[in-house]
Amino acid sequence: MKRNVLIIGAGGVAHVVAHKCAQNNALLGHIHIASRTLSKCQAIIDSIHDKGSLQQPGQLTAHALDAMDVEATKFLIRATRSQIVINVGSPFLNMSVLAACLETGAAYLDTAIHEDPDKVCETPPWYANHEWQRRQACKDAGVTAVLGVGFDPGVVNAYARYALDHCLDRVDSIDIIDINAGQHGRYFATNFDPEINFREFTSTVWSWENSTWKANAMFEHRQDWDMPVTGVSTTYLTGHDELHSLSQNLGVPNIRFWMGFGEHYINVFTVLKNLGLLSEKPVRTARGVEVVPLEVVKAVLPDPASLAPDYTGKTCIGDLVKGVKNGQPEEVLIYNVCDHEVCFGEVGSQAISYTAGVPAVAAALLIANGTWDVAEMVNVEELDPQPFIALMNTMGLVTRIKDRDGDRLLDPAPQLSSAQRLPRRAHAR
Ligand code: NDP
């Protein structure tokens, strides 16, 4: 059993993580929230009290921390006696926070691949450039590290593994499809950290084709998909974290990631990029001030968390998995639909933050009760997806499956042992 959680970051995803930890504090214990800005952490705590999210009375504390400082992070982990660290700060922090976990023995979770501020789109597989170099160290220290356990990466990795284990005899392709059919009402905004969001799209698009890496340009390949609830949407082949582990771990020859974009997003993005405003390289202004254009764009765009009150519509994210079953061609779609307004009603967040934050807490609960406490570094597809999917079904992220037998709830709970099932508090959704 591991108890007491330190949440690093106080942005949109951390807000959801903190609420969901609070809803489960009987198992998770004390909850600590740390970022450089104490007031942001305190605001999350205030919203937890406003929403009455605490499952039972318990400790809920804000801390000022620069998580790039490994010694300070180690000190805070020890001082708070946190055995689980959920890193939902910026992806630049991953390797520092992981180092602090390795030295304190705390379990580590994150929702995005590590990024070096000076490099955009490194050589694939991206995990090998950073996190996987600490794989042996995790094993030697017996430290559990679950990488990329948001929605994508995260839940979509679990869906891929589920399809392999339970749906098809042979898998030939996995297309991960991410549609946000919501409207936030602003002229232009990104749904999570704009700096990270743009860095995803400014360089080479890597996909896994015929068991090798294929490079494309952004917006080069377009595909329309008819998804449940959100309907027909236009997507573009996009490079994304999960391809960099799924390609190495599943033995599936074709894995692609498709993200939905409206024309307006593409137009604004193209203008910003062509003007050089999405560059991570510093420039000097006429007044002699050195600025990073991408950081300036981030500073003037809406804070993604501020979009939540006005957001309407739904997201649909899932894996379309094709292959062979009983000698016949077969395909299955495993997916989730999430409603922005429902998320706001429950925890005060939009669905992008919600779909990223809930899985991280589900994973923390599975570490807390031992099910996923594997004492080594893993990506989500290396773990049994069933307890994860079953638990999220009770936490506001419901998984559905669509195949030749119809479209229905995917509920692995009956297959689980009682030790793998967690008693759940009824929640507001
Ligand atoms: P935000 O930009 O809203 O929040 C990032 C937070 O990190 C801020 O609160 C910031 O607070 C904190 N932070 C930055 N630097 C430091 C530091 N040195 N020390 C301590 N805290 C720091 O991002 P989101 O909440 O939208 O996203 C969080 C993470 O989740 C990102 O890695 C993102 O890529 C990932 N994500 C994953 C998704 C998935 O499905 N897998 C989907 C969406 C996001 P402060 O400035 O006060 O330090």
Coordinates of C-alpha atoms and ligand atoms in Angstrom, one line a residue, residues 8-15 34-41 44 64-69 73 87-94 97 110-113 115 148-155 178 191-194 196-197 200 240-242 298 303-305 317 350 352-353 355-357 359, ligand 1:
I8 CA 3.4 18.7 -9.2
G9 CA 1.9 21.6 -11.3
A10 CA -1.1 23.7 -10.7
G11 CA -2.5 24.1 -14.2
G12 CA -5.6 22.7 -15.9
V13 CA -4.7 19.0 -15.5
A14 CA -3.4 19.4 -12.0
H15 CA -6.8 21.0 -11.1
A34 CA 3.2 22.2 -5.5
S35 CA 4.1 24.6 -8.2
R36 CA 6.3 27.8 -8.4
T37 CA 3.2 29.9 -7.7
L38 CA 1.7 29.2 -4.3
S39 CA -1.5 31.1 -5.1
K40 CA -2.3 28.7 -8.0
C41 CA -2.0 25.7 -5.7
I44 CA -7.2 24.6 -6.5
A64 CA 5.8 26.6 -3.5
L65 CA 8.3 24.5 -5.4
D66 CA 10.6 24.8 -8.4
A67 CA 10.5 21.2 -9.5
M68 CA 13.6 21.7 -11.7
D69 CA 15.4 21.8 -8.3
T73 CA 11.7 18.3 -4.7
N87 CA 3.8 15.1 -12.2
V88 CA 1.4 17.2 -14.2
G89 CA 3.6 20.2 -14.5
S90 CA 5.3 21.2 -17.7
P91 CA 7.0 18.3 -19.6
F92 CA 10.3 20.1 -19.1
L93 CA 10.2 18.9 -15.5
N94 CA 10.0 15.1 -16.0
V97 CA 11.0 15.0 -10.8
D110 CA 3.3 11.7 -15.6
T111 CA 1.1 12.4 -18.6
A112 CA 3.5 13.6 -21.3
I113 CA 7.0 12.8 -22.6
E115 CA 11.0 17.7 -23.5
G148 CA 2.4 9.0 -20.0
V149 CA -0.8 8.1 -18.1
G150 CA -3.1 10.8 -19.3
F151 CA -5.7 10.1 -22.1
D152 CA -3.4 10.3 -25.1
P153 CA -0.8 9.2 -24.2
G154 CA -2.3 6.9 -21.5
V155 CA -5.8 5.6 -22.0
D178 CA -8.6 12.5 -31.1
N191 CA -6.7 23.4 -24.8
F192 CA -3.5 22.8 -22.9
D193 CA -0.2 24.6 -22.4
P194 CA 0.1 26.5 -25.8
I196 CA 3.7 22.3 -25.6
N197 CA 0.7 22.3 -27.9
E200 CA 3.8 19.1 -31.2
H240 CA 2.4 12.1 -30.7
D241 CA 4.0 10.6 -27.6
E242 CA 2.2 7.3 -27.6
K298 CA 1.9 31.6 -24.8
D303 CA -4.9 30.3 -20.0
P304 CA -6.4 26.9 -21.1
A305 CA -7.9 26.5 -17.6
I317 CA -11.0 9.9 -28.5
Q350 CA -12.9 21.5 -19.5
I352 CA -9.2 18.1 -22.3
S353 CA -7.9 18.6 -18.7
T355 CA -9.6 13.3 -19.8
A356 CA -5.9 13.8 -19.0
G357 CA -6.3 14.1 -15.2
P359 CA -6.4 8.5 -15.8
Ligands
NDP1 P1 -0.5 24.1 -17.7 O1 0.5 24.9 -18.5 O2 -1.9 24.6 -17.4 O3 0.2 23.8 -16.2 C1 1.6 23.5 -16.1 C2 1.9 23.7 -14.6 O4 3.3 23.4 -14.4 C3 1.7 25.2 -14.2 O5 0.7 25.2 -13.2 C4 3.0 25.6 -13.7 O6 2.8 26.4 -12.5 C5 3.7 24.3 -13.4 N1 5.2 24.4 -13.6 C6 5.9 24.8 -14.6 N2 7.2 24.9 -14.4 C7 7.3 24.4 -13.1 C8 8.4 24.3 -12.2 N3 9.7 24.5 -12.6 N4 8.2 23.8 -11.0 C9 6.9 23.5 -10.5 N5 5.8 23.7 -11.3 C10 6.0 24.1 -12.5 O7 -0.5 22.6 -18.3 P2 -1.7 21.6 -18.3 O8 -2.2 21.4 -16.9 O9 -2.6 21.8 -19.4 O10 -0.8 20.2 -18.7 C11 0.0 19.6 -17.7 C12 0.7 18.4 -18.3 O11 -0.2 17.5 -18.8 C13 1.6 18.8 -19.5 O12 2.8 18.0 -19.4 C14 0.8 18.4 -20.7 O13 1.6 18.2 -21.8 C15 0.1 17.2 -20.2 N6 -1.2 16.9 -20.9 C16 -1.4 15.5 -21.2 C17 -2.5 15.1 -21.8 C18 -2.7 13.7 -22.1 O14 -3.9 13.3 -22.4 N7 -1.8 12.8 -21.9 C19 -3.5 16.1 -22.3 C20 -3.3 17.5 -21.8 C21 -2.1 17.8 -21.2 P3 3.8 27.5 -12.0 O15 4.0 28.4 -13.2 O16 3.2 28.1 -10.8 O17 5.1 26.8 -11.6

